[in-house]
Amino acid sequence: MAAAAISHLRRGAPRHARALLYLSTRRFSSSSAAGVAPLAAVAASARRLLSTSVDSGASSTGESYKPPLFDPFRAASLASSAPPLESPPIEELPDDATPPPEEEPGLPAPEKDPVATACQHELEGLKAWVETVRSRKESTEEKEAWSLLGRSVVSYCGTAVGTVAANDPSTANQMLNYDQVFIRDFVPSAIAFLLKGEGDIVKNFLLHTLQLQSWEKTVDCYSPGQGLMPASFKVRSIPLDGNSEAFEEVLDPDFGESAIGRVAPVDSGLWWIILLRAYGKITGDYALQERVDVQTGIRLILNLCLSDGFDMFPTLLVTDGSCMIDRRMGIHGHPLEIQSLFYSALRCAREMVSVNDGSNSLIRAINYRLSALSFHIREYYWVDMKKINEIYRYKTEEYSHDAINKFNIYPEQIPSWLADWIPEKGGYLIGNLQPAHMDFRFFSLGNLWAIISSLATQRQAEGILNLIEAKWEDIIANMPLKICYPALEYEEWRIITGSDPKNTPWSYHNGGSWPTLLWQFTLACIKMGRRDLAQRAIEVAEKRLSEDKWPEYYDTRTGRFIGKQSRLYQTWTIAGYLSSKMLLDCPELASILICEEDLELLEGCACSVNKSARTKCSRRAARSQEPGGSWNCEVSLAETNKIQARSLALQLDQLNTVVGEQKSIQQNLEDVKKKKLKYANIC
């Protein structure tokens, strides 16, 4: 029912928008095919009706659609006067065309739907705050930062498509890959441009990187998954048809085959989805999300992340160096940074995936993964003084479904520094969790993004900020923020990093201070109502950034020295500072990136109704930590019946899927037999 209404509206029936908005307020039966679609997706479709941008006119129901290979030699022929990959304008009706029938006079005007009104007010409010940002008085440091950010812009065929990683004139002859546009590095630049009301460069970036997704990518004759996004790309000029006087521009992507260590960038696709949602929310251009190529790109990324494997956990299994920490630092396995970005990307994708018969299974997979992932991280990654004391008393080698020490963690793994470092009030999410291994290091990006995306509970989010405040001299000190704490030293550094000369103790990824993390810290503080902490950190950074020429990172335990191999005029340092200042002055704009808690996700785990030990699940403990919740884990009869109904509907749906597959296989076998019989008769 919901899918049919949405499909009808997308075919051009704006006067029936109320039907969709009405459906977005209804709770559908779990046995319905459309019931698996989250209400957030329906509400998002309602918002898209309010979009003022030109729709592409393409249908979003092409599940079998495969994006065409992007030909760089033909792309350069795009006219520089028009933005690349734009949708064609809607043709005006001729003068003699029959006008649409007018509404009959005398009929009462339809009542305004509160959902539509709220969506319209949200968009108008964000645009008003953008105008406030544009008109605000800027400091000398901000004016310098905007000038430097403008110089870092990269153009392709006359159109801005991103910013270089660094623009350091002192290393002009040793740029390595700092002259390329990195997806993760461009995100703070994109946020700064969006907050300033300059969305064209972000849209061009999203579309061009999407085209690069379909390129062939191989390393030693092996190709990774189709949905992999590049780590970076560079605009190159090559001779046109062998003519040394005529040149054309092409995009040269790097999917990891040229990177140090040859590691695929797992976080690139996750950042792309997060940025796509932010662009739509602040510009109102929801038509971009509806395009077939964009919908296909989202699904390819999600299919890559949600594919079946051997892992027993809902977390993503990745290798070392697959995220911001792109060198060997002992984060292989299930690092928190990837899990936080993964959760955020799933939340964003759930709002943007077009709701139709072909997307029901994908939306269902997203919901189940979100529910399992949130419980797993909240239950097993969280440590505070109480939890550490429990681990200290763990029994090992437990073999049962009721084991307390599920991952067989040895108490001797608790590092000596931790007991004296963690405060009485506060805690954090550990860096990694695997069988018989807990990485107790504090990783800033993963913890901050867990707050922003609501992966952490309200109590946990407050505890993380309390810990940062209590350990200010360790995590902030002279320059925010430590990428991780503490650093690997002595024999541990030699074994884990392989004696990496760039990741020496308290340098670069090994305990270095990265100013670009400031904008994410600001977002987390705004979400939790702790703007005072963000203001304090920005004031610390402002004392040195401009004077030190905007370095990439700082060294030493307290961040006193500019990094020994740090590039100057690092773009995401500049953009991170600008974004922090604008967000702090207009905190309402933080909503384009923040995800609020969705309590329905905590109800989506069907295994809690099964009383057998094999399927026991304590997700209710996570629910009980929410405001208004109770530490009593008993479930009411009504809630139990609701969960049981959802479980039965899920089992029925899975059974129908299996039956359908079996019928298809049987039909194929019959077709093969007929062909064989026909071939035998001919012979």
mmCIF file with all atom_site columns, C-alpha atoms in Angstrom, residues 246-374:
data_model
loop_
_atom_site.group_PDB
_atom_site.id
_atom_site.type_symbol
_atom_site.label_atom_id
_atom_site.label_alt_id
_atom_site.label_comp_id
_atom_site.label_asym_id
_atom_site.label_entity_id
_atom_site.label_seq_id
_atom_site.pdbx_PDB_ins_code
_atom_site.Cartn_x
_atom_site.Cartn_y
_atom_site.Cartn_z
_atom_site.occupancy
_atom_site.B_iso_or_equiv
_atom_site.pdbx_formal_charge
_atom_site.auth_seq_id
_atom_site.auth_comp_id
_atom_site.auth_asym_id
_atom_site.auth_atom_id
_atom_site.pdbx_PDB_model_num
ATOM 1   C CA . ALA A 1 246 ? 45.540 19.756  -27.794 1.00 0.00 ? 246 ALA A CA 1
ATOM 2   C CA . PHE A 1 247 ? 44.757 18.274  -24.389 1.00 0.00 ? 247 PHE A CA 1
ATOM 3   C CA . GLU A 1 248 ? 41.728 16.952  -22.566 1.00 0.00 ? 248 GLU A CA 1
ATOM 4   C CA . GLU A 1 249 ? 41.083 16.361  -18.880 1.00 0.00 ? 249 GLU A CA 1
ATOM 5   C CA . VAL A 1 250 ? 40.458 12.899  -17.436 1.00 0.00 ? 250 VAL A CA 1
ATOM 6   C CA . LEU A 1 251 ? 39.808 11.612  -13.910 1.00 0.00 ? 251 LEU A CA 1
ATOM 7   C CA . ASP A 1 252 ? 42.361 9.123   -12.631 1.00 0.00 ? 252 ASP A CA 1
ATOM 8   C CA . PRO A 1 253 ? 40.989 7.253   -9.574  1.00 0.00 ? 253 PRO A CA 1
ATOM 9   C CA . ASP A 1 254 ? 42.929 5.270   -6.976  1.00 0.00 ? 254 ASP A CA 1
ATOM 10  C CA . PHE A 1 255 ? 41.014 2.379   -5.390  1.00 0.00 ? 255 PHE A CA 1
ATOM 11  C CA . GLY A 1 256 ? 43.983 1.363   -3.279  1.00 0.00 ? 256 GLY A CA 1
ATOM 12  C CA . GLU A 1 257 ? 46.041 -0.222  -6.038  1.00 0.00 ? 257 GLU A CA 1
ATOM 13  C CA . SER A 1 258 ? 48.509 2.694   -5.820  1.00 0.00 ? 258 SER A CA 1
ATOM 14  C CA . ALA A 1 259 ? 48.209 3.400   -2.111  1.00 0.00 ? 259 ALA A CA 1
ATOM 15  C CA . ILE A 1 260 ? 50.903 2.618   0.425   1.00 0.00 ? 260 ILE A CA 1
ATOM 16  C CA . GLY A 1 261 ? 50.197 -0.961  1.489   1.00 0.00 ? 261 GLY A CA 1
ATOM 17  C CA . ARG A 1 262 ? 47.625 -1.510  -1.302  1.00 0.00 ? 262 ARG A CA 1
ATOM 18  C CA . VAL A 1 263 ? 44.661 -1.337  1.090   1.00 0.00 ? 263 VAL A CA 1
ATOM 19  C CA . ALA A 1 264 ? 41.107 -0.782  -0.141  1.00 0.00 ? 264 ALA A CA 1
ATOM 20  C CA . PRO A 1 265 ? 39.415 2.297   1.402   1.00 0.00 ? 265 PRO A CA 1
ATOM 21  C CA . VAL A 1 266 ? 36.477 0.774   3.278   1.00 0.00 ? 266 VAL A CA 1
ATOM 22  C CA . ASP A 1 267 ? 35.382 4.129   4.691   1.00 0.00 ? 267 ASP A CA 1
ATOM 23  C CA . SER A 1 268 ? 35.096 5.946   1.336   1.00 0.00 ? 268 SER A CA 1
ATOM 24  C CA . GLY A 1 269 ? 31.677 4.528   0.447   1.00 0.00 ? 269 GLY A CA 1
ATOM 25  C CA . LEU A 1 270 ? 30.414 5.114   3.990   1.00 0.00 ? 270 LEU A CA 1
ATOM 26  C CA . TRP A 1 271 ? 31.474 8.769   3.917   1.00 0.00 ? 271 TRP A CA 1
ATOM 27  C CA . TRP A 1 272 ? 29.866 9.169   0.476   1.00 0.00 ? 272 TRP A CA 1
ATOM 28  C CA . ILE A 1 273 ? 26.467 8.036   1.781   1.00 0.00 ? 273 ILE A CA 1
ATOM 29  C CA . ILE A 1 274 ? 26.721 10.292  4.852   1.00 0.00 ? 274 ILE A CA 1
ATOM 30  C CA . LEU A 1 275 ? 27.599 13.283  2.676   1.00 0.00 ? 275 LEU A CA 1
ATOM 31  C CA . LEU A 1 276 ? 24.784 12.518  0.219   1.00 0.00 ? 276 LEU A CA 1
ATOM 32  C CA . ARG A 1 277 ? 22.212 12.727  3.021   1.00 0.00 ? 277 ARG A CA 1
ATOM 33  C CA . ALA A 1 278 ? 23.700 15.961  4.377   1.00 0.00 ? 278 ALA A CA 1
ATOM 34  C CA . TYR A 1 279 ? 23.566 17.531  0.916   1.00 0.00 ? 279 TYR A CA 1
ATOM 35  C CA . GLY A 1 280 ? 19.903 16.634  0.485   1.00 0.00 ? 280 GLY A CA 1
ATOM 36  C CA . LYS A 1 281 ? 18.849 17.875  3.916   1.00 0.00 ? 281 LYS A CA 1
ATOM 37  C CA . ILE A 1 282 ? 20.464 21.299  3.647   1.00 0.00 ? 282 ILE A CA 1
ATOM 38  C CA . THR A 1 283 ? 19.698 22.041  -0.026  1.00 0.00 ? 283 THR A CA 1
ATOM 39  C CA . GLY A 1 284 ? 16.315 20.333  -0.382  1.00 0.00 ? 284 GLY A CA 1
ATOM 40  C CA . ASP A 1 285 ? 17.596 18.679  -3.570  1.00 0.00 ? 285 ASP A CA 1
ATOM 41  C CA . TYR A 1 286 ? 16.095 15.276  -2.817  1.00 0.00 ? 286 TYR A CA 1
ATOM 42  C CA . ALA A 1 287 ? 15.733 14.618  -6.538  1.00 0.00 ? 287 ALA A CA 1
ATOM 43  C CA . LEU A 1 288 ? 19.446 13.824  -6.624  1.00 0.00 ? 288 LEU A CA 1
ATOM 44  C CA . GLN A 1 289 ? 18.883 10.919  -4.243  1.00 0.00 ? 289 GLN A CA 1
ATOM 45  C CA . GLU A 1 290 ? 16.079 9.618   -6.467  1.00 0.00 ? 290 GLU A CA 1
ATOM 46  C CA . ARG A 1 291 ? 18.214 9.311   -9.599  1.00 0.00 ? 291 ARG A CA 1
ATOM 47  C CA . VAL A 1 292 ? 18.666 5.766   -10.861 1.00 0.00 ? 292 VAL A CA 1
ATOM 48  C CA . ASP A 1 293 ? 22.460 5.984   -10.886 1.00 0.00 ? 293 ASP A CA 1
ATOM 49  C CA . VAL A 1 294 ? 22.528 7.358   -7.329  1.00 0.00 ? 294 VAL A CA 1
ATOM 50  C CA . GLN A 1 295 ? 20.129 4.698   -6.061  1.00 0.00 ? 295 GLN A CA 1
ATOM 51  C CA . THR A 1 296 ? 22.245 2.046   -7.778  1.00 0.00 ? 296 THR A CA 1
ATOM 52  C CA . GLY A 1 297 ? 25.402 3.440   -6.197  1.00 0.00 ? 297 GLY A CA 1
ATOM 53  C CA . ILE A 1 298 ? 23.861 3.308   -2.724  1.00 0.00 ? 298 ILE A CA 1
ATOM 54  C CA . ARG A 1 299 ? 22.764 -0.298  -3.247  1.00 0.00 ? 299 ARG A CA 1
ATOM 55  C CA . LEU A 1 300 ? 26.168 -1.378  -4.547  1.00 0.00 ? 300 LEU A CA 1
ATOM 56  C CA . ILE A 1 301 ? 27.856 0.038   -1.446  1.00 0.00 ? 301 ILE A CA 1
ATOM 57  C CA . LEU A 1 302 ? 25.313 -1.593  0.850   1.00 0.00 ? 302 LEU A CA 1
ATOM 58  C CA . ASN A 1 303 ? 25.515 -4.928  -0.966  1.00 0.00 ? 303 ASN A CA 1
ATOM 59  C CA . LEU A 1 304 ? 29.265 -4.883  -0.457  1.00 0.00 ? 304 LEU A CA 1
ATOM 60  C CA . CYS A 1 305 ? 28.885 -4.149  3.265   1.00 0.00 ? 305 CYS A CA 1
ATOM 61  C CA . LEU A 1 306 ? 25.935 -6.474  3.904   1.00 0.00 ? 306 LEU A CA 1
ATOM 62  C CA . SER A 1 307 ? 27.214 -9.463  1.952   1.00 0.00 ? 307 SER A CA 1
ATOM 63  C CA . ASP A 1 308 ? 27.270 -12.810 3.730   1.00 0.00 ? 308 ASP A CA 1
ATOM 64  C CA . GLY A 1 309 ? 30.543 -14.130 5.103   1.00 0.00 ? 309 GLY A CA 1
ATOM 65  C CA . PHE A 1 310 ? 32.052 -16.333 7.771   1.00 0.00 ? 310 PHE A CA 1
ATOM 66  C CA . ASP A 1 311 ? 31.868 -13.732 10.518  1.00 0.00 ? 311 ASP A CA 1
ATOM 67  C CA . MET A 1 312 ? 29.680 -14.400 13.572  1.00 0.00 ? 312 MET A CA 1
ATOM 68  C CA . PHE A 1 313 ? 29.309 -10.714 14.469  1.00 0.00 ? 313 PHE A CA 1
ATOM 69  C CA . PRO A 1 314 ? 27.356 -7.831  12.882  1.00 0.00 ? 314 PRO A CA 1
ATOM 70  C CA . THR A 1 315 ? 30.484 -5.675  12.765  1.00 0.00 ? 315 THR A CA 1
ATOM 71  C CA . LEU A 1 316 ? 32.450 -5.186  9.543   1.00 0.00 ? 316 LEU A CA 1
ATOM 72  C CA . LEU A 1 317 ? 35.645 -7.219  9.305   1.00 0.00 ? 317 LEU A CA 1
ATOM 73  C CA . VAL A 1 318 ? 38.429 -5.159  7.703   1.00 0.00 ? 318 VAL A CA 1
ATOM 74  C CA . THR A 1 319 ? 42.173 -5.175  7.360   1.00 0.00 ? 319 THR A CA 1
ATOM 75  C CA . ASP A 1 320 ? 44.678 -2.725  8.827   1.00 0.00 ? 320 ASP A CA 1
ATOM 76  C CA . GLY A 1 321 ? 44.866 0.701   7.201   1.00 0.00 ? 321 GLY A CA 1
ATOM 77  C CA . SER A 1 322 ? 41.377 0.716   5.661   1.00 0.00 ? 322 SER A CA 1
ATOM 78  C CA . CYS A 1 323 ? 40.211 4.042   7.128   1.00 0.00 ? 323 CYS A CA 1
ATOM 79  C CA . MET A 1 324 ? 41.704 7.341   8.344   1.00 0.00 ? 324 MET A CA 1
ATOM 80  C CA . ILE A 1 325 ? 44.446 5.302   10.010  1.00 0.00 ? 325 ILE A CA 1
ATOM 81  C CA . ASP A 1 326 ? 45.772 4.087   6.680   1.00 0.00 ? 326 ASP A CA 1
ATOM 82  C CA . ARG A 1 327 ? 48.992 2.525   7.935   1.00 0.00 ? 327 ARG A CA 1
ATOM 83  C CA . ARG A 1 328 ? 49.708 -0.513  10.063  1.00 0.00 ? 328 ARG A CA 1
ATOM 84  C CA . MET A 1 329 ? 48.529 0.313   13.571  1.00 0.00 ? 329 MET A CA 1
ATOM 85  C CA . GLY A 1 330 ? 47.024 -2.944  14.829  1.00 0.00 ? 330 GLY A CA 1
ATOM 86  C CA . ILE A 1 331 ? 43.406 -2.048  14.025  1.00 0.00 ? 331 ILE A CA 1
ATOM 87  C CA . HIS A 1 332 ? 42.679 -5.028  11.754  1.00 0.00 ? 332 HIS A CA 1
ATOM 88  C CA . GLY A 1 333 ? 39.534 -6.898  12.700  1.00 0.00 ? 333 GLY A CA 1
ATOM 89  C CA . HIS A 1 334 ? 36.518 -4.872  13.809  1.00 0.00 ? 334 HIS A CA 1
ATOM 90  C CA . PRO A 1 335 ? 37.826 -1.320  14.481  1.00 0.00 ? 335 PRO A CA 1
ATOM 91  C CA . LEU A 1 336 ? 35.422 1.090   16.130  1.00 0.00 ? 336 LEU A CA 1
ATOM 92  C CA . GLU A 1 337 ? 35.929 3.812   13.512  1.00 0.00 ? 337 GLU A CA 1
ATOM 93  C CA . ILE A 1 338 ? 34.598 1.586   10.725  1.00 0.00 ? 338 ILE A CA 1
ATOM 94  C CA . GLN A 1 339 ? 31.684 0.351   12.849  1.00 0.00 ? 339 GLN A CA 1
ATOM 95  C CA . SER A 1 340 ? 30.585 3.895   13.768  1.00 0.00 ? 340 SER A CA 1
ATOM 96  C CA . LEU A 1 341 ? 30.726 5.052   10.148  1.00 0.00 ? 341 LEU A CA 1
ATOM 97  C CA . PHE A 1 342 ? 28.998 1.853   9.039   1.00 0.00 ? 342 PHE A CA 1
ATOM 98  C CA . TYR A 1 343 ? 26.142 2.423   11.465  1.00 0.00 ? 343 TYR A CA 1
ATOM 99  C CA . SER A 1 344 ? 25.810 6.059   10.414  1.00 0.00 ? 344 SER A CA 1
ATOM 100 C CA . ALA A 1 345 ? 25.823 5.133   6.715   1.00 0.00 ? 345 ALA A CA 1
ATOM 101 C CA . LEU A 1 346 ? 23.093 2.530   7.298   1.00 0.00 ? 346 LEU A CA 1
ATOM 102 C CA . ARG A 1 347 ? 20.968 5.091   9.126   1.00 0.00 ? 347 ARG A CA 1
ATOM 103 C CA . CYS A 1 348 ? 21.430 7.584   6.285   1.00 0.00 ? 348 CYS A CA 1
ATOM 104 C CA . ALA A 1 349 ? 20.805 5.008   3.555   1.00 0.00 ? 349 ALA A CA 1
ATOM 105 C CA . ARG A 1 350 ? 17.587 3.881   5.244   1.00 0.00 ? 350 ARG A CA 1
ATOM 106 C CA . GLU A 1 351 ? 16.225 7.394   4.708   1.00 0.00 ? 351 GLU A CA 1
ATOM 107 C CA . MET A 1 352 ? 17.317 7.611   1.066   1.00 0.00 ? 352 MET A CA 1
ATOM 108 C CA . VAL A 1 353 ? 16.649 4.178   -0.464  1.00 0.00 ? 353 VAL A CA 1
ATOM 109 C CA . SER A 1 354 ? 13.600 4.342   -2.725  1.00 0.00 ? 354 SER A CA 1
ATOM 110 C CA . VAL A 1 355 ? 10.752 2.264   -1.338  1.00 0.00 ? 355 VAL A CA 1
ATOM 111 C CA . ASN A 1 356 ? 9.467  -0.267  -3.884  1.00 0.00 ? 356 ASN A CA 1
ATOM 112 C CA . ASP A 1 357 ? 8.985  -4.003  -4.235  1.00 0.00 ? 357 ASP A CA 1
ATOM 113 C CA . GLY A 1 358 ? 12.622 -4.486  -5.184  1.00 0.00 ? 358 GLY A CA 1
ATOM 114 C CA . SER A 1 359 ? 14.022 -2.618  -2.186  1.00 0.00 ? 359 SER A CA 1
ATOM 115 C CA . ASN A 1 360 ? 12.002 -4.327  0.576   1.00 0.00 ? 360 ASN A CA 1
ATOM 116 C CA . SER A 1 361 ? 14.620 -7.012  1.147   1.00 0.00 ? 361 SER A CA 1
ATOM 117 C CA . LEU A 1 362 ? 17.398 -4.394  1.268   1.00 0.00 ? 362 LEU A CA 1
ATOM 118 C CA . ILE A 1 363 ? 15.511 -2.213  3.754   1.00 0.00 ? 363 ILE A CA 1
ATOM 119 C CA . ARG A 1 364 ? 14.799 -5.280  5.871   1.00 0.00 ? 364 ARG A CA 1
ATOM 120 C CA . ALA A 1 365 ? 18.497 -6.204  5.842   1.00 0.00 ? 365 ALA A CA 1
ATOM 121 C CA . ILE A 1 366 ? 19.421 -2.656  6.859   1.00 0.00 ? 366 ILE A CA 1
ATOM 122 C CA . ASN A 1 367 ? 17.011 -2.724  9.797   1.00 0.00 ? 367 ASN A CA 1
ATOM 123 C CA . TYR A 1 368 ? 18.211 -6.077  11.090  1.00 0.00 ? 368 TYR A CA 1
ATOM 124 C CA . ARG A 1 369 ? 21.856 -5.081  10.765  1.00 0.00 ? 369 ARG A CA 1
ATOM 125 C CA . LEU A 1 370 ? 21.250 -1.785  12.566  1.00 0.00 ? 370 LEU A CA 1
ATOM 126 C CA . SER A 1 371 ? 19.518 -3.553  15.437  1.00 0.00 ? 371 SER A CA 1
ATOM 127 C CA . ALA A 1 372 ? 22.234 -6.174  15.810  1.00 0.00 ? 372 ALA A CA 1
ATOM 128 C CA . LEU A 1 373 ? 25.107 -3.713  15.379  1.00 0.00 ? 373 LEU A CA 1
ATOM 129 C CA . SER A 1 374 ? 23.799 -1.221  17.923  1.00 0.00 ? 374 SER A CA 1
#
